[in-house]
Amino acid sequence: MTTTAAEPRPKVSADEAREVAEAAREQEWSQPSFVRELFLGSLRMDLIHPYPEQSPEEVARAQPFLAKLEALLRTVDADAIDRSGEIPREIVDGLKAIGAFGIKIPTEYGGLGLSQLSYMKAIQLVSSVDGSVTALLSAHQSIGVPQPLKLFGTEEQKRRFFPRLAKGAVSAFALTEPNVGSDPAAMETTAVLSEDGQHWILNGEKLWCTNGTIADLLVVMARTPSKMVRGKEKKQITAFIVEATAPGVEVTHRCHFMGLKAIYNGTVRFTNVAVPRDNVLWGEGKGLKLALVTLNTGRLTLPVSAVAAAKRCLQIVRHWANERVQWGKPIGKHDAIAQKIGAMAANLFAMEAIAELCGLMAERGGADIRLEAAIAKLYNSEAGWRIIDDTLQVRGGRGYETADSLRARGETPWPVERIMRDFRINLIFEGSSEIMHLFIAREAVDKHLEVAGAVVMPGKAVGERLAGLVRSALFYGWWYPSRWIGWSWWPKYGAFGPLAPHVRFVERAARRLARNAFHAMLRFGPRLEQRQSVLFRLVDVGGELFAMAAACSRARRELLREPETGRHAVALADLFCRQARARVRVKFANLWRNEDVPTYRVAQEVLRGEHVWLERGMVDLRGITLR
Ligand SMILES: Cc1cc2nc3c(=O)[nH]c(=O)nc-3n(C[C@H](O)[C@H](O)[C@H](O)COP(=O)(O)OP(=O)(O)OC[C@H]3O[C@@H](n4cnc5c(N)ncnc54)[C@H](O)[C@@H]3O)c2cc1C
């Protein structure tokens, strides 16, 4: 077995990919953002504290639907769904009948008209039972047609599509292609105007389209003819609503995965599909921005799914670690297992605070939550995965055994093995962990790029550089010193009681984070983009600080609501913050002293085949031809 190190030639250069992504970014910050301020070294607790409350009217409006949903979910056999790879017809019909396909669609178009948080509560209930049903509902209304239609559709489009969607016409979101994963610049699906100008003619193939095999409607992103802007070609990506029954739309394959066995996911081919001009969403060339903005709130589904999985895991370990006796005592009394359970409870408390806070902020309005939602997605999916891994360990061999096998042996069929398989994709889709780090890092340094970009970035004219220097002197002259000074010690934040020291820590650490981000910019200049490990540590610190602030604010709310639960909440927030502070200290310590450079070097050696000797001693896999 030999390999060669031929480097694949990219279809799109890194510069081009960056340009397309930049063009699709939301450039404006017209509303305040808690996390953006945090990265700039300022703790704006007023943006998240007092912890917002859902309006009693909304709670009352959502309650009958949530009760019906809960009753329906009690009839779902998730192991049977996992086994058969199909969601029973009566469950899908039941969901349609109670309005679960139109939760956020306004009532005037036939939907339930519920808020983002009510929708998230519904998804949490669904996720506590079955991941495939979550995928069906959330691909439809977190990213499928209803969400971009609500945000960007014309009145005529809303009247045309919303009533169908609310009644249960299933929709899907088709962005990914074989050569387009995290980087949409390489998109190959095209749309060109027909000769009479009445239709767009769509050609191409989309990969891994969730709901694609059963969809009635799809949002499809496609490349439309480039435009020349100031003598430069600007690539255009446009979003279309496509009828699945239109001639030329074909599902070519249903994909199968390690988990989510009943996800209706496939490759969809478009051959000369005539899409009416009126089906363009938002406008020509705005498709990528539409996809990114849709995902900004669409991503909030995943954090609550992670909360649901973590709740189930806590329930499982509570039962099992009490019941299972080894070495003379319940395993929960052994320190190694107890450490996992304690951390699990504290992390779940913080994860729920993050997700709920984002939902409440989305509902209340008045804040830009794109960074909060991104951190919620990143933080909760990563923390959720660790909780599931620990649960499997606590369950020992039974964690690795399928629920069916446990049931057949007469044991409680806790489905840890299935939960793990179903959950893993959460770290990949709707923005992989790596892409979320990059997204957050880009937004976090945005202010610095705005002020000093012309100074540090290559290819700028002398005039631009001089203007940048003046701007930098004016801004950093007060900003930088102020990131060193400021009182964040006793008695500040005294209203948080025993949690006050943690809030003070968040404030001090935010200033340190901002200083370090600035130092990293000075030290690496434009090369900072390549030092992803440095950027990722900064982002991780920001994530921990947001989680701590959310946990403290939530604990305070619980205490005011109900003293008994409140005391427990404070204890959990305290433990979470202690553990998070330790993680923050390590991230800061590793920021400047690390093994990033030698590790990168070895990785490149591996990729060049220089360590292929390490792979000796294996039998070649059948059906895989090595280059
Ligand atoms: C079950 C399932 C359901 C899905 N549903 C949908 C759907 O409904 N609609 C849809 O459009 N798509 C869907 N997808 C696609 C999903 O969104 C993509 O898998 C995801 O965007 C990642 O793309 P990729 O798999 O091609 O990975 P790649 O982009 O090829 O990335 C591979 C790895 O490299 C990392 N990476 C990539 N770029 C960078 C970088 N610049 N810096 C550092 N690391 C990087 C990634 O994080 C990842 O770890 C689905 C996928 C699955 C498996």
XYZ file of C-alpha atoms and ligand atoms in Angstrom:
680
model
C 0.000 0.000 0.000
C 1.510 3.313 -1.029
C 0.191 6.795 -1.121
C 1.299 9.830 -2.994
C 0.951 13.348 -1.760
C -0.575 14.926 -4.856
C -2.343 18.066 -3.651
C -5.865 18.452 -5.039
C -6.165 21.629 -7.049
C -8.815 23.907 -5.503
C -11.612 24.999 -7.821
C -11.837 28.273 -5.940
C -8.900 30.126 -4.402
C -8.813 30.952 -0.685
C -9.079 34.664 -1.554
C -12.127 34.047 -3.691
C -13.761 31.933 -0.968
C -13.126 34.684 1.595
C -14.483 37.346 -0.742
C -17.740 35.460 -1.289
C -18.153 34.849 2.456
C -17.392 38.496 3.268
C -19.907 39.709 0.706
C -22.559 37.556 2.364
C -21.781 38.769 5.897
C -24.210 40.982 7.713
C -21.985 44.046 7.917
C -24.097 46.216 10.177
C -24.419 46.088 13.938
C -27.501 48.222 14.318
C -28.469 46.677 17.660
C -26.367 45.945 20.741
C -24.741 42.560 21.146
C -23.714 41.173 24.534
C -21.035 38.863 23.090
C -19.578 41.443 20.717
C -19.148 43.777 23.692
C -17.577 40.947 25.672
C -14.921 40.467 22.997
C -14.285 44.206 23.116
C -13.660 43.924 26.848
C -16.917 45.292 28.160
C -19.396 43.337 30.277
C -22.905 44.580 29.460
C -24.891 42.598 32.030
C -27.774 44.979 31.416
C -28.315 43.233 28.049
C -28.988 39.863 29.684
C -29.878 40.725 33.246
C -32.466 40.685 34.737
C -32.954 37.420 32.895
C -35.773 38.061 30.434
C -39.155 36.453 31.044
C -41.458 34.987 28.436
C -44.689 36.947 28.337
C -47.541 35.180 30.202
C -49.737 35.648 27.088
C -47.242 33.746 24.947
C -46.938 30.997 27.565
C -50.737 30.682 27.603
C -50.962 30.680 23.797
C -48.320 27.968 23.440
C -49.567 25.738 26.248
C -52.430 23.922 24.412
C -50.149 23.102 21.465
C -47.304 21.917 23.695
C -49.745 19.699 25.608
C -51.001 18.117 22.363
C -47.441 17.655 21.152
C -46.438 15.993 24.409
C -49.394 13.607 24.182
C -48.465 12.678 20.614
C -44.811 12.173 21.502
C -45.795 9.672 24.193
C -46.928 7.389 21.354
C -43.577 7.554 19.531
C -41.409 4.420 19.686
C -37.959 5.834 18.950
C -36.271 2.418 18.967
C -38.726 1.181 16.336
C -38.002 4.286 14.243
C -34.263 3.645 14.617
C -34.743 0.011 13.583
C -36.995 0.616 10.572
C -35.505 3.881 9.331
C -39.026 5.274 8.926
C -41.186 7.670 10.928
C -44.678 6.077 11.051
C -47.255 7.774 8.846
C -49.602 8.336 11.805
C -46.923 10.287 13.675
C -46.262 12.577 10.699
C -50.009 13.032 10.153
C -50.502 13.645 13.871
C -47.825 16.345 13.811
C -49.482 17.980 10.813
C -52.898 17.838 12.492
C -51.746 19.714 15.596
C -49.969 22.387 13.554
C -46.389 21.262 14.278
C -45.312 22.170 10.740
C -46.372 25.774 11.141
C -45.345 26.637 14.693
C -43.873 30.056 13.858
C -45.960 30.762 10.760
C -48.197 33.776 11.523
C -51.836 32.954 12.269
C -53.122 35.055 9.360
C -51.494 32.518 7.034
C -52.834 29.506 8.903
C -49.918 28.851 11.260
C -49.844 28.751 15.051
C -48.021 32.098 15.182
C -45.944 31.115 18.191
C -42.677 32.734 19.183
C -39.103 31.525 18.711
C -38.917 30.370 22.337
C -42.218 28.488 22.132
C -40.877 26.799 19.006
C -37.702 25.908 20.875
C -39.738 24.436 23.727
C -41.547 22.256 21.203
C -38.271 21.122 19.650
C -36.900 20.311 23.096
C -39.873 18.040 23.774
C -39.424 16.312 20.407
C -35.664 15.934 20.877
C -36.169 14.325 24.270
C -37.838 11.457 22.407
C -36.479 11.125 18.877
C -33.752 12.778 16.803
C -35.185 11.856 13.407
C -38.512 13.538 14.212
C -36.534 16.597 15.353
C -34.695 16.618 12.019
C -38.002 16.415 10.122
C -39.551 19.367 11.954
C -36.486 21.512 12.267
C -35.115 21.101 8.730
C -38.604 22.198 7.669
C -39.002 25.255 9.872
C -35.601 26.240 11.260
C -33.926 26.377 7.852
C -36.526 25.157 5.313
C -38.941 27.426 3.441
C -40.945 28.956 6.377
C -37.984 30.698 8.022
C -36.472 32.540 5.006
C -40.003 33.167 3.710
C -40.909 34.855 6.995
C -37.705 36.902 6.969
C -37.403 37.788 3.291
C -40.539 36.754 1.399
C -42.846 39.212 -0.335
C -46.461 39.458 0.775
C -47.494 37.629 -2.402
C -45.037 34.795 -1.689
C -46.225 34.514 1.898
C -49.852 34.235 0.757
C -48.883 31.618 -1.813
C -46.720 29.346 0.330
C -47.398 29.828 4.035
C -50.895 28.216 4.116
C -49.567 25.085 2.383
C -46.559 24.906 4.683
C -48.673 25.414 7.799
C -50.905 22.509 6.783
C -47.878 20.235 6.518
C -46.331 20.624 3.073
C -42.794 19.503 3.960
C -39.880 21.744 3.028
C -36.107 21.414 2.815
C -33.017 23.602 2.597
C -30.596 22.749 -0.210
C -27.204 24.434 0.033
C -24.627 21.631 0.267
C -23.157 20.034 -2.861
C -20.448 17.422 -3.358
C -17.858 20.244 -3.666
C -19.663 22.695 -1.402
C -19.564 21.943 2.299
C -18.453 24.706 4.586
C -17.331 26.875 1.690
C -20.193 27.978 -0.570
C -17.930 29.847 -3.023
C -17.417 26.648 -4.998
C -21.144 26.259 -5.716
C -21.802 24.502 -9.019
C -25.607 24.488 -9.195
C -26.550 27.219 -11.655
C -29.628 29.173 -12.639
C -29.916 31.273 -15.793
C -32.876 33.276 -17.031
C -34.947 31.665 -19.798
C -35.090 33.440 -23.173
C -38.505 34.935 -22.412
C -37.217 36.092 -19.014
C -40.097 34.442 -17.140
C -38.239 31.541 -15.549
C -34.892 30.660 -14.061
C -33.502 27.413 -15.452
C -31.936 25.420 -12.654
C -29.248 22.759 -13.130
C -27.092 20.944 -10.608
C -27.060 18.514 -7.726
C -27.533 19.051 -4.014
C -26.169 16.679 -1.402
C -27.444 15.646 2.054
C -30.665 17.594 1.731
C -32.663 16.821 4.900
C -36.354 16.195 4.065
C -35.219 16.227 0.416
C -36.655 12.756 -0.266
C -40.162 13.690 0.922
C -40.237 17.452 0.398
C -43.011 19.357 -1.354
C -40.969 22.551 -1.490
C -37.249 23.297 -1.367
C -35.191 26.444 -0.836
C -32.363 25.998 -3.313
C -29.222 28.132 -3.469
C -27.756 28.428 -6.953
C -25.170 30.452 -8.763
C -26.701 33.084 -11.057
C -24.678 35.032 -13.636
C -21.871 37.102 -12.126
C -22.101 40.896 -12.081
C -19.302 43.327 -12.824
C -18.836 45.786 -9.979
C -16.165 48.458 -10.467
C -14.504 46.347 -13.144
C -14.418 43.260 -10.914
C -16.451 40.087 -11.285
C -18.818 39.568 -8.348
C -20.139 36.053 -7.947
C -23.870 35.845 -7.347
C -25.732 33.236 -5.345
C -29.517 33.391 -5.416
C -32.193 31.565 -3.361
C -35.210 30.000 -5.075
C -38.350 28.304 -3.818
C -38.635 25.171 -5.936
C -41.638 22.839 -6.209
C -40.457 19.254 -5.733
C -42.983 18.103 -8.340
C -41.579 20.420 -11.035
C -40.326 18.532 -14.106
C -36.579 17.908 -13.795
C -36.447 17.586 -9.988
C -35.257 14.119 -9.087
C -34.206 12.440 -5.836
C -31.269 10.289 -6.923
C -30.322 8.707 -3.615
C -31.528 8.466 -0.021
C -28.524 8.858 2.281
C -28.030 6.757 5.402
C -26.005 7.728 8.444
C -24.573 6.391 11.701
C -27.555 7.862 13.540
C -30.813 9.645 12.708
C -31.793 6.459 10.879
C -35.153 7.857 9.797
C -33.919 11.189 8.495
C -35.334 11.750 5.000
C -32.093 12.973 3.561
C -30.888 12.612 0.008
C -29.231 13.900 -3.095
C -31.522 15.948 -5.287
C -30.738 16.575 -8.940
C -32.120 19.509 -10.942
C -32.151 19.147 -14.724
C -33.408 22.180 -16.633
C -35.970 22.901 -13.929
C -38.014 25.977 -14.841
C -38.485 28.055 -11.667
C -40.892 31.023 -11.983
C -39.203 34.405 -11.513
C -41.624 35.107 -8.691
C -40.037 32.317 -6.701
C -36.774 34.171 -6.125
C -36.454 34.871 -2.420
C -35.296 38.353 -1.359
C -33.567 39.195 -4.641
C -30.958 38.156 -7.140
C -27.502 37.686 -5.611
C -28.766 37.664 -2.017
C -28.996 33.896 -1.610
C -25.910 33.321 0.470
C -26.683 36.158 2.822
C -30.205 34.763 3.088
C -28.796 31.345 3.991
C -26.480 32.825 6.608
C -29.118 35.084 8.163
C -31.618 32.203 8.184
C -29.083 30.119 10.048
C -28.491 32.883 12.612
C -31.770 32.050 14.321
C -32.196 28.632 12.659
C -29.206 27.499 14.677
C -31.119 27.973 17.918
C -32.828 24.617 17.421
C -29.645 22.718 17.967
C -28.779 24.153 21.386
C -32.172 23.065 22.735
C -31.798 19.623 21.174
C -28.517 19.364 23.054
C -30.282 20.397 26.268
C -32.884 17.678 25.710
C -30.206 15.023 25.194
C -28.356 16.208 28.298
C -31.549 16.075 30.389
C -32.158 12.491 29.289
C -28.555 11.612 30.132
C -28.835 13.111 33.613
C -31.974 11.081 34.198
C -30.190 7.917 33.036
C -27.123 8.397 35.251
C -29.253 9.355 38.249
C -31.030 6.022 38.023
C -28.073 3.901 37.058
C -25.442 5.352 39.373
C -27.791 4.752 42.336
C -28.820 1.283 41.259
C -25.540 -0.223 40.112
C -23.414 -1.478 42.988
C -19.755 -2.337 42.407
C -16.949 -2.727 44.916
C -19.442 -2.572 47.770
C -21.224 0.683 46.966
C -23.360 2.349 44.302
C -21.093 3.522 41.484
C -22.320 7.095 42.034
C -20.469 7.056 45.355
C -17.146 6.341 43.649
C -15.391 9.658 43.180
C -14.556 9.168 39.481
C -18.224 8.645 38.597
C -19.471 11.323 40.992
C -17.173 13.875 39.339
C -18.789 13.171 35.999
C -22.325 13.439 37.392
C -21.638 16.711 39.208
C -20.109 18.286 36.116
C -22.978 16.986 34.003
C -25.609 18.687 36.178
C -23.661 21.964 36.288
C -23.115 21.936 32.519
C -26.751 21.128 31.821
C -27.784 24.084 33.969
C -25.525 26.412 31.952
C -26.524 24.906 28.587
C -30.180 25.474 29.377
C -29.413 29.031 30.494
C -27.635 29.726 27.191
C -30.352 28.259 24.977
C -33.242 29.795 26.896
C -31.555 33.172 27.097
C -31.001 33.215 23.324
C -34.631 32.257 22.733
C -35.841 34.949 25.116
C -33.592 37.566 23.513
C -34.834 36.593 20.043
C -38.412 36.915 21.312
C -37.864 40.237 23.092
C -35.991 41.823 20.181
C -33.793 44.886 20.521
C -30.526 42.941 20.453
C -28.388 41.427 17.736
C -28.007 37.787 18.767
C -26.016 36.390 15.853
C -22.959 35.820 18.063
C -24.980 34.511 21.010
C -26.741 32.004 18.729
C -23.437 30.901 17.233
C -21.917 30.371 20.684
C -25.066 28.552 21.797
C -24.727 26.178 18.842
C -21.027 25.618 19.379
C -21.066 25.442 23.173
C -24.138 23.267 23.631
C -23.293 20.776 20.899
C -19.764 20.302 22.260
C -20.897 20.163 25.916
C -23.793 17.871 25.001
C -21.433 15.469 23.275
C -19.184 15.304 26.357
C -22.220 14.623 28.545
C -23.335 11.763 26.306
C -19.815 10.328 26.277
C -19.704 10.463 30.095
C -23.153 8.880 30.324
C -21.984 6.010 28.170
C -18.987 5.570 30.474
C -21.180 5.627 33.590
C -23.403 2.969 32.043
C -20.298 0.846 31.345
C -20.902 -2.067 28.924
C -24.630 -1.334 28.954
C -23.940 2.078 27.486
C -22.487 0.409 24.424
C -25.355 -2.092 24.105
C -28.397 -1.280 21.992
C -31.748 -0.603 23.659
C -33.275 -3.562 21.789
C -30.615 -5.902 23.112
C -31.034 -4.591 26.668
C -34.794 -5.029 26.392
C -34.412 -8.590 25.083
C -32.308 -9.434 28.157
C -34.972 -7.993 30.426
C -33.046 -4.840 31.377
C -34.160 -1.214 31.262
C -33.647 -0.181 27.628
C -31.929 3.170 28.215
C -30.990 4.216 24.660
C -27.550 5.741 25.305
C -26.058 4.023 22.262
C -28.751 5.529 20.009
C -28.566 8.962 21.638
C -24.832 8.992 20.934
C -25.266 7.991 17.284
C -28.084 10.471 16.754
C -26.253 13.330 18.437
C -22.839 13.272 16.778
C -23.930 15.124 13.633
C -24.769 18.194 15.742
C -21.073 19.082 15.779
C -21.032 19.086 11.976
C -24.217 20.422 10.429
C -25.687 23.931 10.588
C -22.101 25.187 10.897
C -19.436 22.721 12.037
C -17.574 23.470 15.281
C -14.597 24.708 13.264
C -16.717 26.976 11.090
C -18.578 28.330 14.133
C -15.224 29.190 15.733
C -14.202 31.036 12.566
C -17.550 32.805 12.288
C -17.401 33.978 15.908
C -13.734 34.996 15.572
C -14.491 37.042 12.454
C -17.339 38.895 14.139
C -15.354 39.284 17.357
C -12.458 41.078 15.659
C -14.765 43.064 13.393
C -14.339 46.298 15.337
C -10.552 45.987 15.163
C -10.681 45.319 11.420
C -12.957 48.324 10.985
C -10.539 50.565 12.881
C -7.131 49.138 12.050
C -7.800 46.826 9.091
C -6.230 49.271 6.661
C -3.049 49.318 8.754
C -2.524 45.585 9.203
C -4.051 44.081 6.062
C -1.896 43.715 2.956
C -2.615 45.395 -0.381
C -3.823 48.753 0.965
C -2.929 52.056 -0.678
C -0.721 54.561 1.203
C -3.650 56.955 1.653
C -5.817 54.207 3.157
C -3.003 53.212 5.511
C -2.512 56.784 6.721
C -6.235 57.220 7.329
C -6.196 53.889 9.178
C -3.309 55.060 11.339
C -5.151 58.210 12.365
C -8.309 56.214 13.107
C -6.315 53.691 15.153
C -4.534 56.374 17.167
C -7.868 57.997 18.046
C -9.615 54.736 18.937
C -6.852 52.766 20.645
C -5.586 55.846 22.490
C -8.493 55.508 24.924
C -9.646 51.948 24.274
C -6.416 50.096 25.024
C -5.571 51.712 28.392
C -9.181 51.313 29.459
C -8.884 47.541 28.904
C -6.344 47.477 31.736
C -8.142 49.601 34.268
C -11.569 49.248 35.793
C -12.860 48.090 39.164
C -14.073 44.477 39.014
C -13.655 43.513 42.653
C -15.801 43.526 45.794
C -18.462 44.911 46.230
C -19.333 45.170 42.528
C -22.246 42.967 41.365
C -23.139 42.361 45.021
C -26.758 41.706 44.000
C -25.597 38.338 42.641
C -24.824 37.207 46.211
C -22.524 34.167 46.266
C -22.243 34.353 42.469
C -20.910 37.930 42.494
C -17.226 36.839 42.434
C -17.931 34.912 39.234
C -19.563 37.899 37.538
C -16.584 40.019 38.585
C -14.305 37.371 37.102
C -16.250 37.551 33.814
C -15.691 41.305 33.713
C -11.948 41.048 34.367
C -11.573 38.137 31.947
C -13.485 40.050 29.255
C -10.929 42.860 29.461
C -8.118 40.319 29.314
C -9.797 38.647 26.337
C -10.031 41.953 24.492
C -6.386 42.772 25.223
C -5.289 39.364 24.050
C -7.328 39.588 20.853
C -5.666 42.942 20.187
C -2.193 41.578 20.985
C -2.820 38.628 18.659
C -3.720 41.059 15.874
C -0.541 43.051 16.456
C 1.635 39.969 16.708
C 0.298 38.014 13.739
C -1.203 40.752 11.570
C -2.908 39.266 8.507
C -1.405 35.852 9.398
C -3.774 35.669 12.390
C -6.350 34.199 10.032
C -4.064 31.187 9.585
C -3.427 30.791 13.328
C -6.754 29.117 13.915
C -5.735 27.500 17.197
C -4.987 30.930 18.659
C -8.286 32.310 17.414
C -10.187 29.256 18.627
C -8.808 29.673 22.176
C -9.998 33.269 22.204
C -13.413 32.172 20.985
C -13.553 29.425 23.606
C -12.820 31.949 26.346
C -15.651 34.124 24.996
C -17.946 31.087 24.999
C -17.128 30.241 28.618
C -17.668 33.848 29.723
C -21.037 34.029 27.980
C -22.032 30.714 29.560
C -20.986 31.946 33.028
C -22.898 35.206 32.668
C -26.004 33.372 31.409
C -25.790 30.812 34.243
C -25.444 33.518 36.933
C -28.308 35.536 35.502
C -30.542 32.460 35.302
C -29.695 31.390 38.853
C -30.658 34.838 40.088
C -33.993 34.588 38.282
C -34.680 31.129 39.777
C -33.900 32.450 43.256
C -36.379 35.277 42.881
C -39.020 32.943 41.483
C -38.806 30.114 43.963
C -36.289 30.055 46.836
C -35.930 26.261 47.121
C -35.172 25.671 43.399
C -33.255 28.947 43.450
C -30.798 27.663 46.054
C -30.135 24.590 43.911
C -29.739 26.802 40.857
C -27.181 28.992 42.643
C -25.224 25.898 43.703
C -25.182 24.605 40.110
C -24.205 27.987 38.677
C -21.454 28.242 41.284
C -20.025 24.835 40.368
C -20.307 25.581 36.659
C -18.498 28.913 37.081
C -15.716 27.365 39.177
C -15.086 24.765 36.486
C -15.406 27.307 33.670
C -12.900 29.621 35.373
C -10.369 26.793 35.468
C -10.919 26.183 31.735
C -10.561 29.907 30.986
C -7.253 30.073 32.872
C -5.896 27.144 30.846
C -7.019 28.727 27.557
C -5.334 31.998 28.470
C -2.174 30.196 29.554
C -2.038 28.229 26.305
C -2.682 31.263 24.149
C 0.957 32.237 23.852
C 2.669 29.047 25.049
C 1.545 26.098 23.017
C 2.636 23.444 20.565
C 0.619 24.777 17.628
C 3.540 25.265 15.250
C 5.212 21.840 15.658
C 1.787 20.161 15.556
C 0.942 21.917 12.297
C 4.345 20.913 10.913
C 3.800 17.232 11.741
C 0.322 17.369 10.201
C 1.815 18.628 6.938
C 4.420 15.838 7.082
C 1.616 13.318 7.519
C -0.249 14.807 4.569
C 2.883 14.631 2.419
C 3.101 10.919 3.252
C 6.297 11.217 5.262
C 4.850 9.181 8.142
C 3.160 6.567 6.026
C 5.385 4.041 7.814
C 3.081 4.487 10.833
C 0.280 2.917 8.812
C 2.161 -0.350 8.238
C 0.740 -3.541 9.718
C -2.808 -3.303 8.415
C -4.727 -5.280 5.817
C -6.045 -3.095 2.985
C -9.784 -2.451 3.087
C -11.813 -4.067 0.345
C -13.366 -1.665 -2.111
C -11.047 1.229 -1.278
C -8.390 2.073 -3.822
C -5.577 4.156 -2.436
C -3.857 6.787 -4.476
C -27.213 14.184 8.369
C -26.890 15.424 7.601
C -27.892 16.341 7.326
C -27.598 17.496 6.581
N -28.624 18.344 6.221
C -28.360 19.357 5.343
C -29.430 20.140 4.789
O -30.603 19.954 5.116
N -29.124 21.090 3.872
C -27.845 21.332 3.479
O -27.624 22.211 2.654
N -26.810 20.625 4.008
C -27.040 19.629 4.901
N -26.012 18.870 5.408
C -24.649 19.229 5.073
C -23.901 19.822 6.253
O -24.371 21.105 6.495
C -22.407 19.751 5.898
O -22.011 18.429 6.183
C -21.590 20.740 6.656
O -21.841 22.022 6.181
C -20.095 20.471 6.517
O -19.749 20.320 5.180
P -18.896 19.053 4.729
O -19.475 17.853 5.370
O -18.784 19.063 3.261
O -17.478 19.279 5.389
P -16.265 20.103 4.802
O -16.649 21.509 4.550
O -15.639 19.342 3.707
O -15.306 20.086 6.068
C -14.623 18.903 6.517
C -13.956 19.241 7.833
O -13.063 20.353 7.659
C -13.416 21.428 8.510
N -13.207 22.680 7.812
C -13.734 23.082 6.639
N -13.303 24.320 6.321
C -12.476 24.701 7.323
C -11.722 25.877 7.588
N -11.737 26.940 6.778
N -10.992 25.936 8.713
C -10.976 24.896 9.581
N -11.659 23.770 9.380
C -12.412 23.667 8.271
C -14.895 21.185 8.835
O -15.263 21.770 10.053
C -14.933 19.669 8.903
O -14.474 19.244 10.152
C -26.276 17.736 6.155
C -25.272 16.813 6.461
C -25.563 15.672 7.152
C -24.467 14.677 7.394
